[in-house]
Amino acid sequence: MLNGCYAGTHGCLIDLQGTTKNLTRTLKINPELVTIRNATFECRMTSGTCLYISQDGFPHHDWVRTNRLEGITLHGNRSIDGITMNYTGDNNYNVNAAMALFNVSIQGFNHGISFGNNVWGVDMFNVMIGNGNIGIYTQPGTHNAGERSTFSGGTIYNNAIAGIDEESCWEFDFEGTSFDFNGQQMILRGGTSFTGHIENADTGKPEIVLGALEGVPAGSLYMSAGSSITVDGWNPKHPRQPCFVETSLPYNNLKIPALLYGFGGTRGAVCGPGKVVTWDGQPFSNN
C-alpha cells in the first residue's frame, strides 16, 4: 500500500480498519505523502526502528499538506526503537521530517520516539509511551531540529531509564501530560514548559536533571502553578534521593509549581547552582 502511494502523484490516506500487522522490517513513511489510521503494529525486527518517518530517498514537493498517525498502537522490544523521525540531508533546510500523532500508544521499545535531523514543530495529542527504556529521545548533534514541539495530554510512564532524555537542545511544551514512574523523569538540555503531573517513588537519584550544551540555551523547566509533583512513600526524615532536581550551571532555570509532596532530598529539593523560583515568581529556599 505504501509503495503504491509513493508511485502516485498525490498523498494517500491508509485506513487499516483496526487490523493487526506483524512487521519484520522497518516501515518507511514519507510525512509529506502518507496518513495511516487504525492499526496495531507488532514490531518483530531485532534492530533499527519500527517506523522510520523521513523524506530520505523521496523527491521533495513542498506541498502545504499535513499528515498524521492516528489510532495506532505499536508493540516492540527494547532492542529497537518505536518511531524515528529523521531526514539526513545536510543542505535542504526546508524539509521537516516530523509527523503529527493522534491517539498513539508506543509500548516496550528502547526509545519510544527518537527525534533526529530536520525535525521541528512536532505535535502529539494523547500519546502514551511506556514500558521501554527511554520514552522520548532527542539524538545528539542534530541539525535544523528542535523548534517548538508540543505534547498535549498523554502519559510517559514506566520507562526504565528516563521519561525524556534530551541529548540535543530542543524546545518542548507539555500540556496536561503525566510523567509517571520512570527511572528518571526528565533529562533536559533545552527549554521546556510543563503543565501536568509528575509522580514517582523515591528512587535514590534526582528525578529531573537540567544540563546544558555549548552555544545554546541551557536546560530549563518552567512548570505551571497548577502542575503537581508527588513522590510516593517519601520520608522527610530519611529521604533517599540527594535532591528532586539537579542543576549543573547557574543559567539552568527552574520554576516550581504550587502543588508539591516529597519535593526534597538529603541535600535539599534542588541541587546545584541553577536559578530556582516558585510558581509566583518568588525566590525558592531549600529550607
Short mmCIF file of C-alpha atoms in Angstrom, two decimals:
data_model
loop_
_atom_site.label_atom_id
_atom_site.label_comp_id
_atom_site.label_asym_id
_atom_site.label_seq_id
_atom_site.Cartn_x
_atom_site.Cartn_y
_atom_site.Cartn_z
CA MET A 1 0.00 0.00 0.00
CA LEU A 2 2.82 2.40 0.83
CA ASN A 3 4.67 1.57 -2.39
CA GLY A 4 1.51 2.26 -4.37
CA CYS A 5 1.15 5.58 -2.62
CA TYR A 6 4.74 6.57 -3.32
CA ALA A 7 4.32 5.68 -7.00
CA GLY A 8 1.46 8.16 -7.37
CA THR A 9 1.36 11.91 -7.70
CA HIS A 10 -0.61 12.86 -4.59
CA GLY A 11 -0.93 11.90 -0.95
CA CYS A 12 -2.66 8.84 0.48
CA LEU A 13 -4.83 8.02 3.46
CA ILE A 14 -4.35 4.39 4.52
CA ASP A 15 -7.04 3.18 6.92
CA LEU A 16 -6.29 -0.33 8.19
CA GLN A 17 -9.65 -0.57 9.99
CA GLY A 18 -8.33 -1.91 13.29
CA THR A 19 -6.29 -4.80 11.95
CA THR A 20 -3.02 -6.08 13.44
CA LYS A 21 0.05 -6.15 11.21
CA ASN A 22 3.21 -8.11 12.07
CA LEU A 23 6.29 -6.19 10.93
CA THR A 24 9.66 -7.86 10.46
CA ARG A 25 11.33 -4.87 8.78
CA THR A 26 11.09 -1.13 9.12
CA LEU A 27 8.20 0.71 7.51
CA LYS A 28 9.46 3.88 5.85
CA ILE A 29 6.83 6.62 5.94
CA ASN A 30 7.08 9.84 3.94
CA PRO A 31 5.44 12.52 6.12
CA GLU A 32 4.72 14.60 3.03
CA LEU A 33 2.56 11.88 1.46
CA VAL A 34 1.00 9.46 3.95
CA THR A 35 -1.59 9.37 6.74
CA ILE A 36 -2.06 5.98 8.45
CA ARG A 37 -5.02 5.21 10.70
CA ASN A 38 -6.49 2.47 12.89
CA ALA A 39 -3.92 -0.29 13.24
CA THR A 40 -1.83 -2.26 15.69
CA PHE A 41 1.74 -2.96 14.63
CA GLU A 42 3.61 -5.85 16.24
CA CYS A 43 7.23 -4.85 15.63
CA ARG A 44 9.30 -8.03 15.46
CA MET A 45 12.58 -6.83 13.99
CA THR A 46 15.67 -7.19 16.20
CA SER A 47 17.47 -3.93 15.33
CA GLY A 48 16.76 -0.46 13.99
CA THR A 49 13.35 1.15 14.29
CA CYS A 50 9.78 0.05 13.63
CA LEU A 51 8.53 3.18 11.81
CA TYR A 52 11.01 5.50 10.09
CA ILE A 53 9.42 8.84 9.23
CA SER A 54 11.59 10.62 6.70
CA GLN A 55 11.81 12.11 3.24
CA ASP A 56 15.13 10.35 2.68
CA GLY A 57 15.10 8.95 -0.86
CA PHE A 58 11.93 10.79 -1.91
CA PRO A 59 11.56 13.92 -4.05
CA HIS A 60 10.51 16.93 -2.02
CA HIS A 61 7.34 18.61 -3.33
CA ASP A 62 6.95 21.33 -0.69
CA TRP A 63 3.19 20.84 -0.68
CA VAL A 64 1.21 22.63 2.01
CA ARG A 65 -0.11 19.42 3.50
CA THR A 66 -0.11 17.82 6.95
CA ASN A 67 -0.24 14.10 7.62
CA ARG A 68 -0.58 12.00 10.73
CA LEU A 69 -0.51 8.69 12.50
CA GLU A 70 -3.91 8.24 14.15
CA GLY A 71 -5.31 5.46 16.30
CA ILE A 72 -2.06 3.48 16.09
CA THR A 73 -0.61 1.07 18.67
CA LEU A 74 2.99 -0.14 18.47
CA HIS A 75 4.33 -3.11 20.43
CA GLY A 76 8.05 -3.83 20.36
CA ASN A 77 11.13 -4.86 22.28
CA ARG A 78 13.99 -3.00 23.94
CA SER A 79 16.49 -3.72 21.17
CA ILE A 80 14.63 -1.46 18.71
CA ASP A 81 13.06 1.99 18.62
CA GLY A 82 9.37 2.60 18.08
CA ILE A 83 9.17 5.70 15.86
CA THR A 84 12.17 7.55 14.45
CA MET A 85 11.75 10.92 12.76
CA ASN A 86 14.85 11.97 10.81
CA TYR A 87 15.98 13.43 7.50
CA THR A 88 19.67 13.05 6.82
CA GLY A 89 20.12 15.76 4.15
CA ASP A 90 22.51 18.49 5.25
CA ASN A 91 21.59 21.20 2.78
CA ASN A 92 17.81 21.25 2.48
CA TYR A 93 16.59 23.29 5.43
CA ASN A 94 13.01 23.45 4.20
CA VAL A 95 12.32 19.78 4.81
CA ASN A 96 10.51 18.81 8.02
CA ALA A 97 10.73 15.13 8.85
CA ALA A 98 8.03 15.44 11.52
CA MET A 99 4.57 13.89 11.55
CA ALA A 100 1.69 14.62 13.93
CA LEU A 101 0.50 11.82 16.21
CA PHE A 102 -3.10 11.46 17.45
CA ASN A 103 -4.16 8.75 19.93
CA VAL A 104 -0.99 6.70 19.57
CA SER A 105 0.33 4.13 22.05
CA ILE A 106 4.02 3.11 21.91
CA GLN A 107 4.92 0.20 24.15
CA GLY A 108 8.10 -1.64 25.09
CA PHE A 109 10.86 -0.04 22.97
CA ASN A 110 14.41 1.15 23.60
CA HIS A 111 13.39 4.67 22.53
CA GLY A 112 9.65 5.15 22.16
CA ILE A 113 10.10 8.19 19.92
CA SER A 114 13.52 9.25 18.62
CA PHE A 115 13.92 12.72 17.07
CA GLY A 116 16.83 13.40 14.69
CA ASN A 117 17.80 15.89 11.99
CA ASN A 118 15.33 18.26 10.31
CA VAL A 119 12.59 17.51 12.84
CA TRP A 120 10.76 20.51 14.28
CA GLY A 121 7.29 21.58 15.34
CA VAL A 122 6.16 18.04 16.21
CA ASP A 123 2.61 17.89 17.63
CA MET A 124 1.48 14.91 19.72
CA PHE A 125 -2.06 14.53 21.05
CA ASN A 126 -2.92 11.85 23.63
CA VAL A 127 0.27 9.87 23.04
CA MET A 128 1.19 7.18 25.56
CA ILE A 129 4.79 5.94 25.71
CA GLY A 130 5.58 3.25 28.24
CA ASN A 131 7.29 0.09 29.40
CA GLY A 132 10.52 0.69 27.48
CA ASN A 133 13.93 2.16 28.26
CA ILE A 134 13.51 5.83 27.25
CA GLY A 135 10.18 7.37 26.29
CA ILE A 136 11.23 10.45 24.31
CA TYR A 137 14.77 10.71 22.96
CA THR A 138 16.42 13.53 21.04
CA GLN A 139 19.53 12.45 19.21
CA PRO A 140 22.82 14.26 19.91
CA GLY A 141 24.35 16.58 17.34
CA THR A 142 21.21 17.15 15.30
CA HIS A 143 20.94 19.96 12.75
CA ASN A 144 17.92 22.09 11.80
CA ALA A 145 15.97 20.43 14.59
CA GLY A 146 14.17 21.20 17.80
CA GLU A 147 11.95 24.17 17.05
CA ARG A 148 8.99 24.16 19.43
CA SER A 149 7.25 20.78 19.74
CA THR A 150 4.09 20.14 21.77
CA PHE A 151 2.70 17.17 23.63
CA SER A 152 -0.94 17.63 24.60
CA GLY A 153 -2.30 15.14 27.13
CA GLY A 154 -0.87 11.65 27.14
CA THR A 155 1.37 9.81 29.59
CA ILE A 156 5.07 8.94 29.63
CA TYR A 157 5.35 6.07 32.08
CA ASN A 158 7.24 3.01 33.35
CA ASN A 159 10.36 3.62 31.26
CA ALA A 160 13.37 2.04 32.92
CA ILE A 161 15.94 4.76 32.16
CA ALA A 162 14.08 8.04 31.62
CA GLY A 163 10.79 9.53 30.53
CA ILE A 164 12.64 12.01 28.32
CA ASP A 165 16.36 12.12 27.55
CA GLU A 166 17.22 15.25 25.61
CA GLU A 167 20.70 14.90 24.12
CA SER A 168 20.36 17.99 21.92
CA CYS A 169 18.80 21.38 22.60
CA TRP A 170 15.07 21.16 21.88
CA GLU A 171 12.08 23.27 22.81
CA PHE A 172 9.21 21.26 24.30
CA ASP A 173 5.77 22.17 25.62
CA PHE A 174 3.93 19.57 27.68
CA GLU A 175 0.27 20.49 28.19
CA GLY A 176 -1.66 18.28 30.60
CA THR A 177 0.88 15.46 30.30
CA SER A 178 1.81 12.95 33.02
CA PHE A 179 5.30 11.61 33.73
CA ASP A 180 4.78 8.58 35.97
CA PHE A 181 7.23 6.09 37.48
CA ASN A 182 10.08 6.42 35.03
CA GLY A 183 13.61 5.55 36.17
CA GLN A 184 14.27 9.28 35.96
CA GLN A 185 11.56 11.60 34.80
CA MET A 186 13.42 14.17 32.69
CA ILE A 187 16.96 14.82 31.47
CA LEU A 188 16.77 18.24 29.80
CA ARG A 189 19.30 20.27 27.83
CA GLY A 190 16.86 22.75 26.30
CA GLY A 191 13.96 24.96 27.31
CA THR A 192 10.80 23.12 28.43
CA SER A 193 7.44 24.36 29.67
CA PHE A 194 5.25 21.92 31.58
CA THR A 195 1.66 21.78 32.72
CA GLY A 196 0.77 18.41 34.14
CA HIS A 197 1.57 15.73 36.66
CA ILE A 198 4.88 14.20 37.81
CA GLU A 199 4.81 11.18 40.12
CA ASN A 200 7.40 8.64 41.16
CA ALA A 201 8.73 6.68 44.11
CA ASP A 202 11.84 7.88 45.94
CA THR A 203 14.33 6.30 43.54
CA GLY A 204 17.55 7.40 45.22
CA LYS A 205 18.58 9.69 42.36
CA PRO A 206 17.40 13.08 41.06
CA GLU A 207 14.10 12.86 39.25
CA ILE A 208 14.93 15.75 36.91
CA VAL A 209 18.36 16.74 35.61
CA LEU A 210 18.97 20.12 33.96
CA GLY A 211 22.13 20.22 31.86
CA ALA A 212 23.47 22.34 29.02
CA LEU A 213 25.17 22.17 25.65
CA GLU A 214 27.76 24.60 24.36
CA GLY A 215 26.47 27.56 22.39
CA VAL A 216 22.75 27.07 23.01
CA PRO A 217 20.28 27.96 25.81
CA ALA A 218 20.67 25.80 28.91
CA GLY A 219 18.28 23.14 30.08
CA SER A 220 15.37 24.81 31.87
CA LEU A 221 11.96 23.76 33.16
CA TYR A 222 9.08 26.17 33.66
CA MET A 223 6.17 24.48 35.45
CA SER A 224 2.70 25.98 35.82
CA ALA A 225 1.20 26.78 39.21
CA GLY A 226 -1.40 24.04 38.81
CA SER A 227 1.09 21.30 37.97
CA SER A 228 1.97 18.73 40.62
CA ILE A 229 4.99 16.80 41.87
CA THR A 230 4.40 13.74 44.04
CA VAL A 231 6.98 11.34 45.48
CA ASP A 232 5.14 8.29 46.82
CA GLY A 233 6.46 6.88 50.08
CA TRP A 234 8.71 9.87 50.68
CA ASN A 235 10.07 10.07 54.22
CA PRO A 236 11.24 13.61 55.08
CA LYS A 237 13.41 12.23 57.90
CA HIS A 238 15.11 9.66 55.69
CA PRO A 239 14.95 10.74 52.03
CA ARG A 240 16.89 8.56 49.60
CA GLN A 241 17.48 10.98 46.75
CA PRO A 242 20.05 13.79 47.04
CA CYS A 243 17.51 16.20 45.53
CA PHE A 244 14.50 16.15 43.28
CA VAL A 245 16.04 18.43 40.63
CA GLU A 246 19.75 18.58 39.87
CA THR A 247 21.17 21.63 38.07
CA SER A 248 24.67 21.87 36.63
CA LEU A 249 25.11 25.56 35.69
CA PRO A 250 23.97 28.94 37.04
CA TYR A 251 21.90 29.53 33.91
CA ASN A 252 19.76 26.43 34.38
CA ASN A 253 16.33 27.85 35.26
CA LEU A 254 13.61 26.10 37.24
CA LYS A 255 10.12 27.33 38.08
CA ILE A 256 8.36 25.00 40.50
CA PRO A 257 4.57 24.55 40.87
CA ALA A 258 2.39 25.16 43.91
CA LEU A 259 1.44 21.51 44.47
CA LEU A 260 4.36 19.57 45.93
CA TYR A 261 4.64 16.41 48.02
CA GLY A 262 8.01 14.82 48.63
CA PHE A 263 9.89 17.61 46.88
CA GLY A 264 13.12 17.13 48.80
CA GLY A 265 16.26 15.14 49.39
CA THR A 266 19.36 14.74 51.51
CA ARG A 267 20.83 17.96 50.03
CA GLY A 268 17.53 19.76 49.61
CA ALA A 269 14.84 19.84 46.95
CA VAL A 270 17.15 21.36 44.30
CA CYS A 271 20.91 20.73 43.93
CA GLY A 272 23.44 22.80 42.05
CA PRO A 273 23.85 26.43 41.07
CA GLY A 274 20.77 26.88 38.85
CA LYS A 275 18.26 29.66 39.44
CA VAL A 276 15.04 28.47 41.13
CA VAL A 277 11.82 30.42 41.67
CA THR A 278 8.39 29.40 42.95
CA TRP A 279 5.17 29.41 40.95
CA ASP A 280 4.50 33.05 41.92
CA GLY A 281 7.97 34.24 40.90
CA GLN A 282 9.45 34.39 44.39
CA PRO A 283 12.95 33.12 45.22
CA PHE A 284 12.93 29.49 46.30
CA SER A 285 14.50 28.25 49.50
CA ASN A 286 15.51 24.65 50.10
CA ASN A 287 14.64 25.01 53.79
#
